[in-house]
Coordinates of C-alpha atoms in Angstrom, one line a residue:
M1 CA 62.5 36.7 -18.6
N2 CA 63.5 34.3 -15.9
K3 CA 60.9 32.8 -13.5
I4 CA 61.5 32.6 -9.8
V5 CA 60.6 29.0 -8.7
K6 CA 61.5 29.2 -5.0
K7 CA 62.1 32.0 -2.5
E8 CA 63.5 31.6 1.0
V9 CA 64.3 34.3 3.6
L10 CA 67.7 33.4 5.1
S11 CA 67.9 36.4 7.5
A12 CA 66.4 39.8 8.2
N13 CA 68.0 41.3 5.1
V14 CA 69.0 38.3 3.0
V15 CA 66.9 36.4 0.5
Q16 CA 67.6 33.3 -1.5
L17 CA 66.0 33.0 -5.0
E18 CA 66.0 29.9 -7.2
V19 CA 65.6 31.1 -10.7
E20 CA 65.0 29.3 -14.0
A21 CA 68.1 29.7 -16.2
P22 CA 68.9 26.4 -17.9
M23 CA 71.7 27.6 -20.1
V24 CA 73.4 29.4 -17.3
A25 CA 73.0 26.4 -15.0
K26 CA 74.6 24.1 -17.6
S27 CA 77.7 26.3 -18.2
R28 CA 78.4 28.0 -14.9
K29 CA 81.5 27.2 -12.7
A30 CA 82.6 28.2 -9.3
G31 CA 83.4 31.9 -9.2
H32 CA 81.0 32.9 -12.0
F33 CA 78.3 35.5 -11.6
V34 CA 75.3 36.9 -13.4
I35 CA 73.9 40.4 -13.9
V36 CA 70.2 40.8 -13.3
R37 CA 67.7 43.6 -13.9
V38 CA 64.2 44.0 -12.6
G39 CA 61.9 46.3 -14.5
K40 CA 62.4 48.1 -17.8
Y41 CA 64.4 50.9 -16.2
G42 CA 65.9 48.8 -13.4
E43 CA 69.6 49.0 -12.3
R44 CA 71.9 46.2 -13.3
I45 CA 73.0 44.2 -10.3
P46 CA 75.9 41.6 -10.2
L47 CA 75.1 38.5 -8.2
T48 CA 77.2 35.4 -7.7
I49 CA 75.8 32.0 -8.6
A50 CA 75.6 30.2 -5.3
Q51 CA 74.3 26.9 -6.7
A52 CA 73.1 25.4 -9.9
D53 CA 70.8 22.5 -10.7
I54 CA 71.4 21.3 -14.3
Q55 CA 68.5 18.8 -14.1
K56 CA 66.0 21.4 -13.0
G57 CA 67.6 24.1 -15.1
T58 CA 67.8 26.6 -12.2
I59 CA 70.4 28.7 -10.4
T60 CA 70.4 30.0 -6.9
L61 CA 71.0 33.6 -6.1
I62 CA 71.5 35.1 -2.7
I63 CA 70.7 38.8 -2.3
Q64 CA 71.3 41.2 0.6
Q65 CA 69.0 44.2 0.8
V66 CA 71.3 47.3 0.8
G67 CA 69.7 49.7 -1.6
K68 CA 66.7 50.4 -3.8
S69 CA 67.5 47.9 -6.5
S70 CA 68.4 45.0 -4.2
R71 CA 65.2 45.6 -2.2
K72 CA 63.2 45.5 -5.4
I73 CA 64.7 42.1 -6.3
C74 CA 64.1 40.8 -2.8
A75 CA 60.5 41.9 -2.9
L76 CA 59.8 39.4 -5.8
N77 CA 58.0 36.2 -5.0
E78 CA 57.7 32.7 -6.4
G79 CA 56.1 32.9 -9.8
D80 CA 57.4 36.4 -10.5
F81 CA 60.0 37.1 -13.2
I82 CA 63.4 38.7 -13.3
T83 CA 63.3 41.0 -16.4
D84 CA 66.9 40.2 -17.6
L85 CA 69.6 37.8 -16.5
V86 CA 72.9 37.7 -18.2
G87 CA 75.7 35.2 -17.5
P88 CA 77.7 33.3 -16.6
L89 CA 80.2 36.2 -16.4
G90 CA 83.8 36.5 -15.0
K91 CA 86.6 34.0 -14.7
A92 CA 86.0 30.7 -13.0
T93 CA 87.9 30.0 -9.7
H94 CA 91.4 28.4 -10.2
I95 CA 91.2 25.0 -8.6
E96 CA 93.9 22.6 -7.9
H97 CA 95.2 20.4 -5.1
F98 CA 96.8 23.0 -2.8
G99 CA 96.7 21.0 0.4
T100 CA 94.9 22.8 3.2
V101 CA 92.6 25.6 2.1
V102 CA 91.0 28.2 4.5
C103 CA 87.7 29.7 3.2
A104 CA 87.2 33.0 5.1
C105 CA 83.6 34.3 4.7
G106 CA 81.9 37.4 6.0
G107 CA 78.1 37.8 5.9
V108 CA 76.7 37.1 2.5
G109 CA 80.2 36.3 1.3
T110 CA 79.3 32.8 2.3
A111 CA 77.1 32.5 -0.8
P112 CA 79.8 32.9 -3.5
M113 CA 82.1 30.8 -1.2
L114 CA 79.8 27.8 -1.2
P115 CA 80.6 26.6 -4.8
I116 CA 84.3 27.3 -4.2
A117 CA 84.4 25.2 -1.1
E118 CA 82.7 22.4 -3.0
V119 CA 85.2 22.3 -5.9
M120 CA 88.2 22.7 -3.5
K121 CA 87.0 19.7 -1.5
K122 CA 86.4 17.7 -4.7
A123 CA 89.9 18.5 -5.8
G124 CA 91.2 16.7 -2.7
N125 CA 91.9 19.7 -0.5
K126 CA 91.3 19.8 3.3
V127 CA 88.8 22.7 3.6
I128 CA 88.5 24.7 6.8
T129 CA 85.7 27.3 6.6
V130 CA 85.5 30.4 8.8
L131 CA 82.0 31.8 8.8
A132 CA 81.8 35.3 10.4
A133 CA 79.0 37.8 11.0
R134 CA 78.0 40.5 13.5
T135 CA 75.5 38.2 15.2
K136 CA 74.0 34.7 15.1
E137 CA 71.0 35.7 13.0
L138 CA 73.3 36.8 10.2
I139 CA 75.1 33.5 9.8
I140 CA 73.9 31.9 6.6
L141 CA 74.4 28.5 4.8
E142 CA 76.1 26.9 7.7
K143 CA 74.8 23.4 7.0
E144 CA 75.6 23.7 3.3
M145 CA 79.2 24.7 4.1
Q146 CA 79.6 21.9 6.5
A147 CA 78.9 19.4 3.6
F148 CA 82.1 20.6 1.8
S149 CA 84.3 21.4 4.8
D150 CA 86.4 19.3 7.1
E151 CA 85.9 21.9 9.8
V152 CA 83.6 24.9 10.2
V153 CA 84.5 27.7 12.6
I154 CA 81.8 30.2 13.5
M155 CA 82.8 33.7 14.6
T156 CA 80.4 36.4 15.7
D157 CA 81.2 40.0 16.8
D158 CA 78.9 39.8 19.8
G159 CA 79.6 36.2 20.8
S160 CA 76.0 35.2 20.3
Y161 CA 77.1 32.1 18.3
G162 CA 80.3 30.2 18.0
V163 CA 83.4 32.1 19.2
K164 CA 83.3 35.8 19.9
G165 CA 85.6 37.7 17.6
L166 CA 86.3 38.7 14.0
V167 CA 87.0 36.5 11.0
T168 CA 90.7 37.4 11.3
N169 CA 90.8 36.0 14.9
G170 CA 89.5 32.6 13.5
V171 CA 91.8 32.6 10.6
E172 CA 94.9 33.4 12.7
E173 CA 94.1 30.7 15.2
I174 CA 94.0 28.2 12.3
I175 CA 97.3 29.4 10.8
R176 CA 99.0 29.1 14.2
R177 CA 98.0 25.5 14.7
E178 CA 98.7 24.1 11.2
K179 CA 100.2 24.8 7.8
I180 CA 97.8 26.6 5.5
D181 CA 98.5 26.3 1.7
M182 CA 95.9 28.7 0.4
C183 CA 93.3 31.1 1.7
V184 CA 90.2 32.3 -0.1
T185 CA 88.3 35.3 1.3
I186 CA 85.0 36.8 0.3
G187 CA 82.9 39.4 2.2
P188 CA 82.9 43.1 2.9
A189 CA 85.9 44.9 1.4
V190 CA 87.2 46.0 4.8
M191 CA 87.1 42.4 6.0
M192 CA 89.0 41.1 2.9
K193 CA 91.6 43.8 3.5
F194 CA 92.4 42.7 7.0
V195 CA 92.3 39.0 6.1
S196 CA 94.8 39.8 3.4
L197 CA 97.0 41.8 5.7
L198 CA 97.0 38.9 8.2
T199 CA 97.8 36.2 5.7
Q200 CA 100.5 38.3 4.1
K201 CA 102.1 38.5 7.5
Y202 CA 102.2 34.7 7.7
G203 CA 103.1 34.2 4.1
V204 CA 99.9 32.4 3.1
P205 CA 98.8 32.8 -0.6
T206 CA 95.4 34.5 -0.6
V207 CA 92.7 35.0 -3.2
A208 CA 89.9 37.6 -2.8
S209 CA 86.7 37.7 -4.7
L210 CA 85.9 41.4 -5.2
N211 CA 82.5 42.9 -5.1
T212 CA 82.9 46.2 -6.9
I213 CA 80.3 48.4 -8.5
M214 CA 79.4 47.0 -12.0
V215 CA 77.2 48.2 -14.9
D216 CA 77.6 46.2 -18.1
G217 CA 79.7 43.3 -16.9
T218 CA 81.7 43.0 -20.1
G219 CA 84.6 45.4 -19.4
M220 CA 83.3 48.2 -21.6
C221 CA 82.1 50.7 -19.0
G222 CA 85.0 50.6 -16.6
A223 CA 82.9 51.1 -13.5
C224 CA 84.4 48.0 -11.8
R225 CA 88.0 49.0 -12.2
V226 CA 90.4 48.2 -9.4
T227 CA 94.2 48.5 -8.9
V228 CA 96.0 45.1 -8.6
G229 CA 99.7 45.1 -8.4
G230 CA 99.9 48.7 -9.6
Q231 CA 97.9 47.9 -12.7
T232 CA 94.2 48.7 -13.6
K233 CA 92.0 45.6 -13.8
F234 CA 88.3 45.2 -14.5
V235 CA 86.7 42.9 -12.0
C236 CA 84.0 41.8 -14.4
V237 CA 86.4 40.3 -17.0
D238 CA 89.7 40.0 -15.3
G239 CA 88.2 38.7 -12.0
P240 CA 86.3 38.6 -9.8
E241 CA 89.1 36.8 -8.0
F242 CA 92.6 38.3 -7.6
D243 CA 95.7 37.9 -5.6
A244 CA 94.5 39.6 -2.4
H245 CA 98.0 40.8 -1.5
Q246 CA 98.1 42.8 -4.7
V247 CA 94.7 44.5 -4.4
D248 CA 94.5 48.2 -3.4
F249 CA 91.6 47.7 -1.0
D250 CA 91.6 51.4 0.2
E251 CA 91.0 52.6 -3.4
M252 CA 88.3 49.9 -3.9
M253 CA 86.5 51.0 -0.7
M254 CA 86.6 54.6 -1.7
R255 CA 84.9 53.8 -5.0
L256 CA 82.3 51.6 -3.3
N257 CA 81.4 54.4 -1.0
A258 CA 80.9 56.9 -3.8
Y259 CA 77.2 56.2 -4.2
K260 CA 76.3 55.5 -0.6
E261 CA 74.1 58.6 -0.2
F262 CA 72.0 57.6 -3.2
E263 CA 71.2 54.1 -1.8

């Protein structure tokens, strides 16, 4: 079992947990995730590792309450234990010196983007981050992203903070003013779809980190399958990051909605 050493509420439905997991903290890289389970009969939930502290032996997980299992995890407090935690899983983010990289985040997609922005910056890239949410209260990790970004653009649907508009409005404005060598997008599937369509129009290479339904996390169950470039891929072992211009987002969204009524 893994002990929760710190809990912080980031917004109305988003909780940050710092969890003891020394082996995971030591070996994780940007893009990796873990699968957690709370209770003997709990559901297995994939969560991206937002941060890791090797000295403390802890990892930071950020969870949005969207269903029964995520609410159960968010209800835990400091001193409580996560029953099972397996990882790091997935393939690490491909990092190189691209030039100028745009990190397009939607909602809690900022959490998995944080370690990516960090390593992109350390690789010598100019990092421009676009943080987007419906309203000001849902913007998370702004200060943390500023530490690894040359510029942070805030977009809110209602205009309560930053610039009024969608993430695509912010990304397009950046593309129009300067050359972008790579875009990384993480957030709701529909958001990633439209970021992908936008960057494809401008010829900007784009990577999307997919957040499909997962069960075992090792490629055996097939629950996380997606179509990429006409081929079936498993997000847990082949991803979670793929060429966004090759992803069948419509199929992915259909599969994500399959269990909505049960949540």
